mmCIF file of C-alpha atoms in Angstrom:
data_model
loop_
_atom_site.group_PDB
_atom_site.id
_atom_site.type_symbol
_atom_site.label_atom_id
_atom_site.label_comp_id
_atom_site.label_asym_id
_atom_site.label_seq_id
_atom_site.Cartn_x
_atom_site.Cartn_y
_atom_site.Cartn_z
ATOM 1 C CA MET A 1 18.298 -17.217 -9.982
ATOM 2 C CA THR A 2 21.938 -17.416 -10.557
ATOM 3 C CA ILE A 3 22.606 -17.882 -14.371
ATOM 4 C CA ILE A 4 25.337 -20.581 -14.905
ATOM 5 C CA THR A 5 27.599 -19.964 -17.885
ATOM 6 C CA LYS A 6 30.031 -22.330 -19.471
ATOM 7 C CA SER A 7 32.898 -21.021 -17.531
ATOM 8 C CA THR A 8 31.089 -21.969 -14.144
ATOM 9 C CA SER A 9 33.139 -24.840 -12.429
ATOM 10 C CA VAL A 10 31.059 -28.060 -12.467
ATOM 11 C CA LEU A 11 31.969 -28.759 -8.847
ATOM 12 C CA SER A 12 30.616 -25.251 -7.788
ATOM 13 C CA VAL A 13 27.134 -25.754 -9.595
ATOM 14 C CA PRO A 14 25.372 -27.640 -6.834
ATOM 15 C CA PHE A 15 26.267 -24.974 -4.283
ATOM 16 C CA ILE A 16 25.174 -22.190 -6.389
ATOM 17 C CA LEU A 17 21.865 -23.705 -7.119
ATOM 18 C CA VAL A 18 21.248 -24.478 -3.427
ATOM 19 C CA ASP A 19 22.076 -20.886 -2.377
ATOM 20 C CA SER A 20 20.320 -19.082 -5.164
ATOM 21 C CA VAL A 21 17.335 -21.301 -5.772
ATOM 22 C CA MET A 22 16.399 -23.408 -2.565
ATOM 23 C CA SER A 23 16.704 -20.670 -0.246
ATOM 24 C CA LYS A 24 14.318 -18.460 -2.230
ATOM 25 C CA MET A 25 11.906 -21.291 -2.693
ATOM 26 C CA ALA A 26 11.844 -22.186 0.902
ATOM 27 C CA SER A 27 9.639 -19.251 2.155
ATOM 28 C CA LYS A 28 7.315 -19.698 -0.818
ATOM 29 C CA LEU A 29 6.816 -23.417 -0.087
ATOM 30 C CA ASN A 30 6.333 -22.688 3.826
ATOM 31 C CA ILE A 31 3.528 -20.182 2.661
ATOM 32 C CA LEU A 32 1.879 -22.758 0.455
ATOM 33 C CA PHE A 33 1.982 -25.551 3.008
ATOM 34 C CA ILE A 34 0.417 -23.097 5.581
ATOM 35 C CA ALA A 35 -2.225 -22.213 3.214
ATOM 36 C CA LEU A 36 -2.826 -25.906 2.366
ATOM 37 C CA ILE A 37 -3.293 -26.905 6.201
ATOM 38 C CA LEU A 38 -5.634 -23.983 6.891
ATOM 39 C CA CYS A 39 -7.867 -25.090 3.968
ATOM 40 C CA ILE A 40 -8.073 -28.354 5.442
ATOM 41 C CA TYR A 41 -9.460 -26.918 8.523
ATOM 42 C CA SER A 42 -11.426 -24.392 6.818
ATOM 43 C CA PRO A 43 -13.283 -26.386 3.921
ATOM 44 C CA ASN A 44 -15.662 -23.425 3.033
ATOM 45 C CA MET A 45 -12.585 -21.768 1.524
ATOM 46 C CA CYS A 46 -12.231 -24.185 -1.189
ATOM 47 C CA SER A 47 -16.051 -24.860 -1.769
ATOM 48 C CA MET A 48 -17.332 -21.390 -1.963
ATOM 49 C CA GLY A 49 -18.715 -20.042 -5.166
ATOM 50 C CA PRO A 50 -19.289 -16.429 -6.302
ATOM 51 C CA LYS A 51 -21.583 -14.479 -4.216
ATOM 52 C CA THR A 52 -25.290 -14.150 -5.057
ATOM 53 C CA PHE A 53 -25.551 -10.244 -5.151
ATOM 54 C CA ASN A 54 -28.359 -8.208 -3.674
ATOM 55 C CA GLU A 55 -29.301 -5.503 -6.043
ATOM 56 C CA SER A 56 -29.865 -2.846 -3.484
ATOM 57 C CA ASN A 57 -27.426 -3.718 -0.611
ATOM 58 C CA MET A 58 -23.728 -2.989 -1.304
ATOM 59 C CA CYS A 59 -21.217 -4.870 0.769
ATOM 60 C CA VAL A 60 -17.943 -2.875 1.210
ATOM 61 C CA ARG A 61 -15.001 -4.120 3.266
ATOM 62 C CA GLY A 62 -11.682 -2.722 4.346
ATOM 63 C CA TRP A 63 -8.675 -4.835 5.199
ATOM 64 C CA ASN A 64 -4.960 -4.383 6.100
ATOM 65 C CA MET A 65 -3.796 -7.583 4.461
ATOM 66 C CA HIS A 66 0.049 -7.081 5.972
ATOM 67 C CA GLY A 67 1.527 -8.518 2.668
ATOM 68 C CA GLN A 68 -0.165 -9.934 -0.190
ATOM 69 C CA SER A 69 1.650 -13.366 -0.710
ATOM 70 C CA PRO A 70 1.051 -14.961 2.775
ATOM 71 C CA ASN A 71 -2.729 -13.771 2.664
ATOM 72 C CA CYS A 72 -3.825 -14.912 -0.799
ATOM 73 C CA PRO A 73 -6.224 -17.676 0.676
ATOM 74 C CA TYR A 74 -8.038 -15.403 2.897
ATOM 75 C CA PHE A 75 -8.028 -12.539 0.369
ATOM 76 C CA TYR A 76 -9.785 -14.788 -2.144
ATOM 77 C CA GLN A 77 -12.199 -15.819 0.515
ATOM 78 C CA LEU A 78 -13.115 -12.127 1.271
ATOM 79 C CA LEU A 79 -13.522 -11.179 -2.430
ATOM 80 C CA ASN A 80 -16.170 -14.247 -2.837
ATOM 81 C CA SER A 81 -18.496 -12.517 -0.654
ATOM 82 C CA THR A 82 -18.134 -8.899 -1.108
ATOM 83 C CA ASP A 83 -18.828 -6.070 -3.636
ATOM 84 C CA ILE A 84 -15.949 -3.739 -3.104
ATOM 85 C CA LEU A 85 -12.743 -4.533 -0.986
ATOM 86 C CA ALA A 86 -10.444 -1.820 0.191
ATOM 87 C CA ILE A 87 -6.968 -3.086 0.641
ATOM 88 C CA SER A 88 -3.874 -1.457 2.589
ATOM 89 C CA GLU A 89 -0.271 -2.719 3.020
ATOM 90 C CA HIS A 90 -0.176 -5.056 -0.012
ATOM 91 C CA TRP A 91 3.611 -4.629 0.190
ATOM 92 C CA LEU A 92 3.861 -4.850 -3.653
ATOM 93 C CA TYR A 93 6.402 -2.966 -6.028
ATOM 94 C CA GLU A 94 4.703 -1.089 -9.070
ATOM 95 C CA GLN A 95 5.827 -3.785 -11.406
ATOM 96 C CA ARG A 96 4.209 -6.417 -9.327
ATOM 97 C CA LEU A 97 0.750 -4.785 -8.640
ATOM 98 C CA HIS A 98 -0.871 -7.190 -11.091
ATOM 99 C CA GLU A 99 -0.468 -9.946 -8.506
ATOM 100 C CA LEU A 100 -3.607 -8.484 -6.782
ATOM 101 C CA ASN A 101 -5.675 -9.895 -9.711
ATOM 102 C CA VAL A 102 -6.130 -12.955 -7.752
ATOM 103 C CA HIS A 103 -10.051 -13.241 -8.481
ATOM 104 C CA SER A 104 -11.242 -13.485 -12.320
ATOM 105 C CA HIS A 105 -14.575 -11.494 -11.104
ATOM 106 C CA PHE A 106 -12.939 -8.476 -9.841
ATOM 107 C CA SER A 107 -11.385 -5.421 -11.343
ATOM 108 C CA CYS A 108 -8.632 -3.629 -9.260
ATOM 109 C CA ALA A 109 -7.072 -0.018 -8.977
ATOM 110 C CA ALA A 110 -3.927 -0.192 -7.023
ATOM 111 C CA LYS A 111 -1.021 2.015 -5.955
ATOM 112 C CA ALA A 112 2.451 1.034 -4.649
ATOM 113 C CA SER A 113 4.408 3.038 -1.956
ATOM 114 C CA LYS A 114 6.317 6.001 -3.682
ATOM 115 C CA HIS A 115 9.267 5.138 -1.384
ATOM 116 C CA LEU A 116 9.933 1.596 -2.974
ATOM 117 C CA ASP A 117 12.992 1.417 -5.195
ATOM 118 C CA PRO A 118 11.830 -0.552 -8.339
ATOM 119 C CA MET A 119 15.441 -1.837 -8.737
ATOM 120 C CA GLN A 120 15.074 -3.585 -5.335
ATOM 121 C CA CYS A 121 12.045 -5.688 -6.515
ATOM 122 C CA GLY A 122 12.755 -9.373 -5.845
ATOM 123 C CA ASN A 123 15.580 -8.402 -3.410
ATOM 124 C CA LYS A 124 13.640 -6.485 -0.730
ATOM 125 C CA ILE A 125 10.121 -7.036 0.764
ATOM 126 C CA GLY A 126 8.010 -4.175 -0.148
ATOM 127 C CA TYR A 127 5.852 -2.022 2.315
ATOM 128 C CA GLY A 128 2.844 0.093 2.131
ATOM 129 C CA GLY A 129 0.452 0.437 -0.856
ATOM 130 C CA VAL A 130 -3.195 0.709 -0.999
ATOM 131 C CA ALA A 131 -5.816 -0.798 -3.558
ATOM 132 C CA ILE A 132 -9.591 -0.915 -4.125
ATOM 133 C CA LEU A 133 -11.229 -3.929 -5.943
ATOM 134 C CA TRP A 134 -14.662 -4.252 -7.175
ATOM 135 C CA ASN A 135 -16.894 -6.834 -8.694
ATOM 136 C CA LYS A 136 -16.738 -6.684 -12.608
ATOM 137 C CA SER A 137 -20.520 -6.706 -12.545
ATOM 138 C CA LEU A 138 -20.052 -3.065 -11.406
ATOM 139 C CA ASP A 139 -17.695 -2.029 -14.154
ATOM 140 C CA HIS A 140 -20.221 0.074 -15.878
ATOM 141 C CA VAL A 141 -21.165 2.090 -12.747
ATOM 142 C CA ILE A 142 -17.751 2.555 -11.175
ATOM 143 C CA LEU A 143 -14.887 4.991 -12.258
ATOM 144 C CA PRO A 144 -11.631 5.308 -10.685
ATOM 145 C CA ILE A 145 -10.694 8.657 -9.076
ATOM 146 C CA ASN A 146 -7.472 10.417 -9.843
ATOM 147 C CA ILE A 147 -5.933 11.178 -6.456
ATOM 148 C CA GLU A 148 -2.309 12.270 -6.039
ATOM 149 C CA SER A 149 -1.214 10.163 -3.029
ATOM 150 C CA ASP A 150 0.127 6.525 -2.638
ATOM 151 C CA ARG A 151 -1.890 6.251 0.622
ATOM 152 C CA VAL A 152 -5.307 7.137 -0.718
ATOM 153 C CA CYS A 153 -7.232 5.750 -3.831
ATOM 154 C CA GLY A 154 -11.036 5.595 -4.531
ATOM 155 C CA VAL A 155 -13.863 4.966 -6.914
ATOM 156 C CA ARG A 156 -16.922 6.771 -8.014
ATOM 157 C CA LEU A 157 -20.102 4.583 -7.938
ATOM 158 C CA LEU A 158 -22.838 5.909 -10.152
ATOM 159 C CA LEU A 159 -26.129 5.036 -8.475
ATOM 160 C CA PRO A 160 -29.746 5.206 -9.814
ATOM 161 C CA ASN A 161 -31.267 8.662 -10.482
ATOM 162 C CA LYS A 162 -27.928 9.993 -11.390
ATOM 163 C CA ASN A 163 -26.710 9.995 -7.691
ATOM 164 C CA VAL A 164 -23.154 9.330 -6.956
ATOM 165 C CA LEU A 165 -21.218 7.695 -3.925
ATOM 166 C CA HIS A 166 -17.509 8.133 -3.464
ATOM 167 C CA ILE A 167 -15.637 5.126 -1.928
ATOM 168 C CA ILE A 168 -12.054 5.727 -0.570
ATOM 169 C CA SER A 169 -9.378 3.338 0.493
ATOM 170 C CA VAL A 170 -6.745 4.662 2.908
ATOM 171 C CA TYR A 171 -3.711 3.626 4.577
ATOM 172 C CA LEU A 172 -2.626 6.538 7.087
ATOM 173 C CA PRO A 173 0.868 6.833 8.680
ATOM 174 C CA THR A 174 1.565 4.810 11.675
ATOM 175 C CA ASP A 175 2.062 6.429 15.107
ATOM 176 C CA HIS A 176 5.912 5.524 14.587
ATOM 177 C CA SER A 177 5.977 8.029 11.729
ATOM 178 C CA HIS A 178 6.692 11.864 12.136
ATOM 179 C CA VAL A 179 3.784 13.662 13.432
ATOM 180 C CA ASP A 180 3.971 15.828 10.193
ATOM 181 C CA ASP A 181 3.346 12.909 7.931
ATOM 182 C CA PHE A 182 0.133 12.211 9.472
ATOM 183 C CA SER A 183 -0.945 15.716 9.393
ATOM 184 C CA ASP A 184 0.022 15.978 5.594
ATOM 185 C CA THR A 185 -2.023 13.055 4.804
ATOM 186 C CA ILE A 186 -4.897 14.283 6.872
ATOM 187 C CA ASP A 187 -4.771 17.698 5.027
ATOM 188 C CA LEU A 188 -4.480 15.977 1.650
ATOM 189 C CA LEU A 189 -7.595 13.655 2.610
ATOM 190 C CA GLU A 190 -9.569 16.715 3.540
ATOM 191 C CA GLU A 191 -8.951 18.339 0.132
ATOM 192 C CA VAL A 192 -10.094 15.189 -1.513
ATOM 193 C CA ILE A 193 -13.237 15.197 0.567
ATOM 194 C CA ALA A 194 -13.876 18.805 -0.168
ATOM 195 C CA ARG A 195 -13.611 18.217 -3.889
ATOM 196 C CA LEU A 196 -15.741 15.053 -3.943
ATOM 197 C CA SER A 197 -18.381 16.031 -1.602
ATOM 198 C CA SER A 198 -19.864 18.677 -3.995
ATOM 199 C CA ALA A 199 -20.832 15.737 -6.175
ATOM 200 C CA GLY A 200 -21.950 13.281 -3.667
ATOM 201 C CA PRO A 201 -21.394 11.610 -0.145
ATOM 202 C CA VAL A 202 -18.002 10.081 0.887
ATOM 203 C CA TYR A 203 -17.417 6.791 2.250
ATOM 204 C CA ILE A 204 -13.777 6.196 3.613
ATOM 205 C CA ILE A 205 -12.683 2.825 4.890
ATOM 206 C CA GLY A 206 -9.197 1.395 5.840
ATOM 207 C CA ASP A 207 -6.492 1.221 8.281
ATOM 208 C CA MET A 208 -6.326 4.852 9.582
ATOM 209 C CA ASN A 209 -3.740 4.062 12.363
ATOM 210 C CA SER A 210 -6.011 6.045 14.815
ATOM 211 C CA HIS A 211 -7.254 4.672 18.080
ATOM 212 C CA ILE A 212 -10.416 6.484 19.250
ATOM 213 C CA GLY A 213 -11.616 6.326 22.747
ATOM 214 C CA PRO A 214 -15.241 6.590 23.965
ATOM 215 C CA GLU A 215 -15.603 10.079 22.868
ATOM 216 C CA GLY A 216 -15.855 8.860 19.198
ATOM 217 C CA GLY A 217 -18.732 6.511 20.130
ATOM 218 C CA PRO A 218 -19.982 3.776 22.360
ATOM 219 C CA ARG A 219 -17.476 1.200 20.976
ATOM 220 C CA GLY A 220 -14.410 3.480 21.477
ATOM 221 C CA ASN A 221 -12.354 2.391 24.384
ATOM 222 C CA GLY A 222 -9.226 3.610 26.183
ATOM 223 C CA LYS A 223 -7.398 6.665 25.681
ATOM 224 C CA THR A 224 -7.830 8.541 22.258
ATOM 225 C CA SER A 225 -4.246 8.602 20.606
ATOM 226 C CA ARG A 226 -2.567 11.526 19.007
ATOM 227 C CA HIS A 227 -3.626 10.397 15.419
ATOM 228 C CA GLY A 228 -7.105 9.796 16.680
ATOM 229 C CA LYS A 229 -7.651 13.419 17.893
ATOM 230 C CA LEU A 230 -6.445 14.699 14.459
ATOM 231 C CA LEU A 231 -8.871 12.235 12.687
ATOM 232 C CA MET A 232 -11.710 13.309 14.853
ATOM 233 C CA LYS A 233 -11.081 17.140 14.157
ATOM 234 C CA LEU A 234 -11.221 16.048 10.490
ATOM 235 C CA MET A 235 -14.624 14.381 10.798
ATOM 236 C CA SER A 236 -15.847 17.438 12.577
ATOM 237 C CA ARG A 237 -14.806 19.776 9.981
ATOM 238 C CA CYS A 238 -16.034 17.685 7.093
ATOM 239 C CA SER A 239 -19.562 16.499 8.597
ATOM 240 C CA LEU A 240 -18.339 12.881 8.743
ATOM 241 C CA VAL A 241 -18.923 10.122 11.237
ATOM 242 C CA ALA A 242 -17.059 6.857 12.356
ATOM 243 C CA TYR A 243 -19.962 4.730 11.806
ATOM 244 C CA ASP A 244 -18.199 1.697 13.070
ATOM 245 C CA LEU A 245 -17.714 3.054 16.600
ATOM 246 C CA GLY A 246 -21.679 3.193 16.957
ATOM 247 C CA ASN A 247 -23.590 0.832 19.358
ATOM 248 C CA THR A 248 -25.189 -0.743 16.025
ATOM 249 C CA THR A 249 -21.883 -2.233 15.001
ATOM 250 C CA SER A 250 -21.139 -5.896 15.811
ATOM 251 C CA GLY A 251 -18.088 -8.026 16.345
ATOM 252 C CA PRO A 252 -14.859 -7.324 18.331
ATOM 253 C CA ASP A 253 -14.200 -3.809 19.734
ATOM 254 C CA TYR A 254 -10.682 -3.982 18.184
ATOM 255 C CA THR A 255 -9.308 -4.520 14.776
ATOM 256 C CA PHE A 256 -5.524 -4.892 15.415
ATOM 257 C CA VAL A 257 -3.774 -7.300 17.627
ATOM 258 C CA SER A 258 0.105 -6.597 17.956
ATOM 259 C CA GLN A 259 2.213 -9.557 17.048
ATOM 260 C CA ALA A 260 4.984 -8.263 19.213
ATOM 261 C CA ASN A 261 3.150 -8.072 22.504
ATOM 262 C CA GLY A 262 -0.402 -9.292 21.822
ATOM 263 C CA SER A 263 -1.991 -5.669 22.634
ATOM 264 C CA ALA A 264 -5.243 -4.704 20.892
ATOM 265 C CA SER A 265 -6.172 -1.494 19.330
ATOM 266 C CA TYR A 266 -8.911 -0.052 17.234
ATOM 267 C CA LEU A 267 -7.077 1.520 14.238
ATOM 268 C CA ASP A 268 -9.452 0.708 11.262
ATOM 269 C CA HIS A 269 -12.528 2.482 10.717
ATOM 270 C CA CYS A 270 -15.477 3.122 8.391
ATOM 271 C CA ILE A 271 -16.225 6.942 7.967
ATOM 272 C CA VAL A 272 -19.175 8.116 6.253
ATOM 273 C CA SER A 273 -20.788 11.393 5.394
ATOM 274 C CA LYS A 274 -23.658 12.226 7.934
ATOM 275 C CA SER A 275 -25.966 12.674 4.991
ATOM 276 C CA ILE A 276 -25.920 8.868 4.156
ATOM 277 C CA VAL A 277 -25.854 7.444 7.819
ATOM 278 C CA LYS A 278 -29.439 6.157 7.304
ATOM 279 C CA SER A 279 -28.492 4.343 4.189
ATOM 280 C CA VAL A 280 -26.236 2.006 6.283
ATOM 281 C CA THR A 281 -27.739 -1.472 6.449
ATOM 282 C CA HIS A 282 -25.144 -3.010 8.808
ATOM 283 C CA CYS A 283 -21.551 -2.689 10.031
ATOM 284 C CA CYS A 284 -19.253 -5.221 11.716
ATOM 285 C CA VAL A 285 -15.704 -6.132 12.521
ATOM 286 C CA HIS A 286 -14.830 -9.569 11.450
ATOM 287 C CA ASP A 287 -13.879 -12.312 13.994
ATOM 288 C CA GLU A 288 -10.291 -13.585 13.894
ATOM 289 C CA ASP A 289 -10.039 -16.241 11.279
ATOM 290 C CA PRO A 290 -7.379 -19.207 10.831
ATOM 291 C CA LEU A 291 -6.782 -17.993 7.307
ATOM 292 C CA ASN A 292 -6.074 -14.512 8.211
ATOM 293 C CA LEU A 293 -2.350 -14.222 8.788
ATOM 294 C CA SER A 294 -2.690 -10.395 9.032
ATOM 295 C CA ASP A 295 -2.460 -8.556 12.344
ATOM 296 C CA HIS A 296 -5.630 -6.692 11.278
ATOM 297 C CA MET A 297 -9.193 -7.914 11.113
ATOM 298 C CA PRO A 298 -11.365 -6.870 8.128
ATOM 299 C CA ILE A 299 -14.088 -4.246 8.710
ATOM 300 C CA GLU A 300 -17.342 -4.154 6.820
ATOM 301 C CA ILE A 301 -20.203 -2.025 6.035
ATOM 302 C CA GLY A 302 -23.350 -2.442 4.007
ATOM 303 C CA LEU A 303 -25.195 0.425 2.231
ATOM 304 C CA ASN A 304 -28.515 0.548 0.616
ATOM 305 C CA CYS A 305 -27.649 2.141 -2.858
ATOM 306 C CA GLY A 306 -31.022 1.545 -4.564
ATOM 307 C CA SER A 307 -31.801 -0.836 -7.452
ATOM 308 C CA ILE A 308 -28.288 -1.256 -9.255
ATOM 309 C CA ASP A 309 -28.272 -2.906 -12.710
ATOM 310 C CA ARG A 310 -25.317 -5.224 -12.201
ATOM 311 C CA HIS A 311 -25.053 -6.457 -15.694
ATOM 312 C CA SER A 312 -26.453 -3.980 -18.376
ATOM 313 C CA ASN A 313 -24.053 -2.315 -20.957
ATOM 314 C CA MET A 314 -21.175 -4.488 -19.657
ATOM 315 C CA VAL A 315 -18.687 -5.720 -22.146
ATOM 316 C CA ASP A 316 -17.671 -9.205 -22.030
ATOM 317 C CA SER A 317 -14.436 -8.962 -19.917
ATOM 318 C CA GLU A 318 -13.081 -12.213 -21.301
ATOM 319 C CA ARG A 319 -13.267 -11.263 -24.973
ATOM 320 C CA ARG A 320 -10.410 -9.403 -26.399
ATOM 321 C CA ILE A 321 -10.796 -7.930 -29.770
ATOM 322 C CA ALA A 322 -7.995 -9.024 -32.287
ATOM 323 C CA TRP A 323 -7.509 -5.822 -34.396
ATOM 324 C CA SER A 324 -4.115 -7.028 -35.661
ATOM 325 C CA LYS A 325 -5.787 -9.892 -37.547
ATOM 326 C CA LEU A 326 -7.328 -7.666 -39.976
ATOM 327 C CA THR A 327 -5.852 -5.266 -42.577
ATOM 328 C CA GLU A 328 -6.503 -1.640 -42.829
ATOM 329 C CA GLU A 329 -8.874 -2.213 -45.625
ATOM 330 C CA GLN A 330 -10.800 -5.101 -43.520
ATOM 331 C CA VAL A 331 -11.050 -2.728 -40.559
ATOM 332 C CA LYS A 332 -12.732 -0.104 -42.714
ATOM 333 C CA SER A 333 -15.130 -2.216 -44.608
ATOM 334 C CA GLN A 334 -16.184 -4.439 -41.609
ATOM 335 C CA TYR A 335 -16.105 -1.851 -38.768
ATOM 336 C CA THR A 336 -15.245 1.783 -39.661
ATOM 337 C CA ASP A 337 -17.958 2.020 -42.550
ATOM 338 C CA ASN A 338 -20.760 0.349 -40.455
ATOM 339 C CA ILE A 339 -19.975 2.803 -37.687
ATOM 340 C CA ASP A 340 -20.269 5.756 -40.153
ATOM 341 C CA ASN A 341 -23.359 4.790 -41.463
ATOM 342 C CA LEU A 342 -24.958 4.264 -37.827
ATOM 343 C CA MET A 343 -23.691 7.685 -36.705
ATOM 344 C CA CYS A 344 -25.147 9.273 -39.727
ATOM 345 C CA ASP A 345 -28.469 8.008 -38.981
ATOM 346 C CA LEU A 346 -28.215 9.095 -35.372
ATOM 347 C CA TYR A 347 -26.961 12.638 -36.585
ATOM 348 C CA LYS A 348 -30.062 12.910 -38.767
ATOM 349 C CA GLN A 349 -32.281 12.186 -35.783
ATOM 350 C CA ILE A 350 -30.484 14.986 -33.744
ATOM 351 C CA GLU A 351 -30.557 17.275 -36.694
ATOM 352 C CA ALA A 352 -34.495 16.804 -36.903
ATOM 353 C CA LYS A 353 -34.794 18.257 -33.450
ATOM 354 C CA ASN A 354 -32.426 21.304 -34.363
ATOM 355 C CA GLY A 355 -30.068 20.055 -31.821
ATOM 356 C CA GLU A 356 -32.340 21.003 -28.956
ATOM 357 C CA LEU A 357 -32.073 17.835 -26.853
ATOM 358 C CA THR A 358 -33.201 17.061 -23.292
ATOM 359 C CA GLU A 359 -30.575 15.735 -20.823
ATOM 360 C CA LYS A 360 -32.146 12.221 -21.082
ATOM 361 C CA GLU A 361 -32.057 12.255 -25.038
ATOM 362 C CA ILE A 362 -28.262 13.091 -24.733
ATOM 363 C CA ASP A 363 -27.574 10.291 -22.416
ATOM 364 C CA ASP A 364 -29.739 8.005 -24.822
ATOM 365 C CA CYS A 365 -27.626 9.097 -27.925
ATOM 366 C CA PHE A 366 -24.265 8.513 -25.723
ATOM 367 C CA ASN A 367 -25.448 5.008 -25.039
ATOM 368 C CA THR A 368 -26.534 4.471 -28.593
ATOM 369 C CA MET A 369 -23.224 5.173 -29.799
ATOM 370 C CA ALA A 370 -21.294 3.182 -27.280
ATOM 371 C CA ALA A 371 -23.520 -0.015 -27.807
ATOM 372 C CA SER A 372 -23.307 0.527 -31.489
ATOM 373 C CA MET A 373 -19.438 0.335 -31.407
ATOM 374 C CA VAL A 374 -19.410 -2.499 -29.105
ATOM 375 C CA ASP A 375 -21.888 -4.637 -31.029
ATOM 376 C CA THR A 376 -20.256 -3.968 -34.536
ATOM 377 C CA ALA A 377 -17.052 -5.095 -33.064
ATOM 378 C CA LYS A 378 -18.483 -8.244 -31.650
ATOM 379 C CA LYS A 379 -19.968 -9.124 -34.759
ATOM 380 C CA ASN A 380 -17.362 -8.290 -37.373
ATOM 381 C CA ILE A 381 -13.852 -8.476 -35.515
ATOM 382 C CA PRO A 382 -12.370 -11.595 -34.618
ATOM 383 C CA SER A 383 -11.338 -12.098 -30.925
ATOM 384 C CA LYS A 384 -8.031 -13.035 -29.416
ATOM 385 C CA LYS A 385 -7.727 -16.352 -27.767
ATOM 386 C CA ASN A 386 -7.650 -16.394 -23.928
ATOM 387 C CA ASN A 387 -4.060 -17.864 -23.269
ATOM 388 C CA LYS A 388 -3.987 -18.483 -19.582
ATOM 389 C CA GLY A 389 -0.435 -19.324 -19.634
ATOM 390 C CA ILE A 390 0.540 -15.680 -20.422
ATOM 391 C CA LYS A 391 2.165 -13.832 -17.665
ATOM 392 C CA PRO A 392 1.443 -9.978 -17.916
ATOM 393 C CA PHE A 393 4.884 -9.274 -16.535
ATOM 394 C CA TRP A 394 6.833 -11.171 -19.116
ATOM 395 C CA SER A 395 9.255 -9.384 -21.496
ATOM 396 C CA PRO A 396 11.729 -10.243 -24.225
ATOM 397 C CA THR A 397 14.483 -9.537 -21.672
ATOM 398 C CA LEU A 398 12.924 -12.380 -19.408
ATOM 399 C CA THR A 399 12.688 -14.547 -22.416
ATOM 400 C CA ALA A 400 16.334 -14.323 -23.136
ATOM 401 C CA LEU A 401 17.197 -14.983 -19.587
ATOM 402 C CA SER A 402 15.234 -18.042 -19.494
ATOM 403 C CA LYS A 403 16.973 -19.497 -22.512
ATOM 404 C CA GLU A 404 20.345 -18.867 -20.535
ATOM 405 C CA VAL A 405 18.995 -20.721 -17.483
ATOM 406 C CA LYS A 406 18.025 -23.785 -19.545
ATOM 407 C CA LYS A 407 21.381 -23.777 -21.223
ATOM 408 C CA ALA A 408 22.873 -23.744 -17.687
ATOM 409 C CA TRP A 409 20.751 -26.638 -16.411
ATOM 410 C CA GLY A 410 21.779 -28.641 -19.521
ATOM 411 C CA ILE A 411 25.539 -28.091 -18.785
ATOM 412 C CA TRP A 412 24.880 -29.133 -15.245
ATOM 413 C CA ASP A 413 23.238 -32.308 -16.348
#
């Protein structure tokens, strides 16, 4: 918004406001209007509650959203009925990744394209980006994976009996990019797979910009693209299979419809380690939906992960501890001293066994320590009030600018 100062001509003010405010608001109002109309024709969108989860079946989806802003209603709808959602092309700048937190029941790990200039945020539409979101009931069994790429992100899912499953969200370069860009990303992905596979199987989902013909599976059609051939070689080397191309997958035999010419392609895939193929319960490509304003359809796979306790050891995500409300002496007397006493008792138990603990006893000690710290904090440390009006991106600079804007409006009035 243009900031109006005292030196600004009164006659020029209306034109400044029209240029700087109305033109920027028009596109946002159009998006909201479209979303409202679509919700009228899709009443389930507004009435859906949180999904009732199956403890053993894990629903994982991948979707190229083609921009976060216009697709918020459909984005929310997908989250309402899934466990884990892999997103590509959210188009957000680094400082606006928090806008993916549209659902209070989901945690998120996201990356912006490394080619976006932060100084252009607000002036130019972004592009690229990947993210992976998971239901907060899984927070205690999910760990984000450190992957040095703006096209790949993932999480490690801790399964019963100490098994591990890796879920990777990808957005591979398009066929308009240089062939080396795609090859380099494939090489990086192969390194990631090799590193993770030693601990557990890998599940990869997302927009791979790779059309695969019949040689990839019964659902493959047409001619395999250049990228498709490179992706198939990767699968062969890493003992992977494109499960979505098998005959058990339902839904359309395409995942992308060009907005330019209406042509359809199969660019999004679910690739899994061959060792877990028998654990797949279902796979499908979603039908077109009036709420989905992207040119991609979501792809979904179900996995039988055994019985996962979705709520044990979970910390109340809505409760934030207000350490600043206590003095150092109060923290020591109400928290630190209590923890010290609990840890001394635990140490005595370990010492009684001469430090010779089984793997299970070590895990039990760790869980006891973690639970003790959480419980002690809950009982003795006050909570912060949850102010829904707080904006995570707000800063003192924006506060100052907001005051200037209010002054300008006062002068205009």
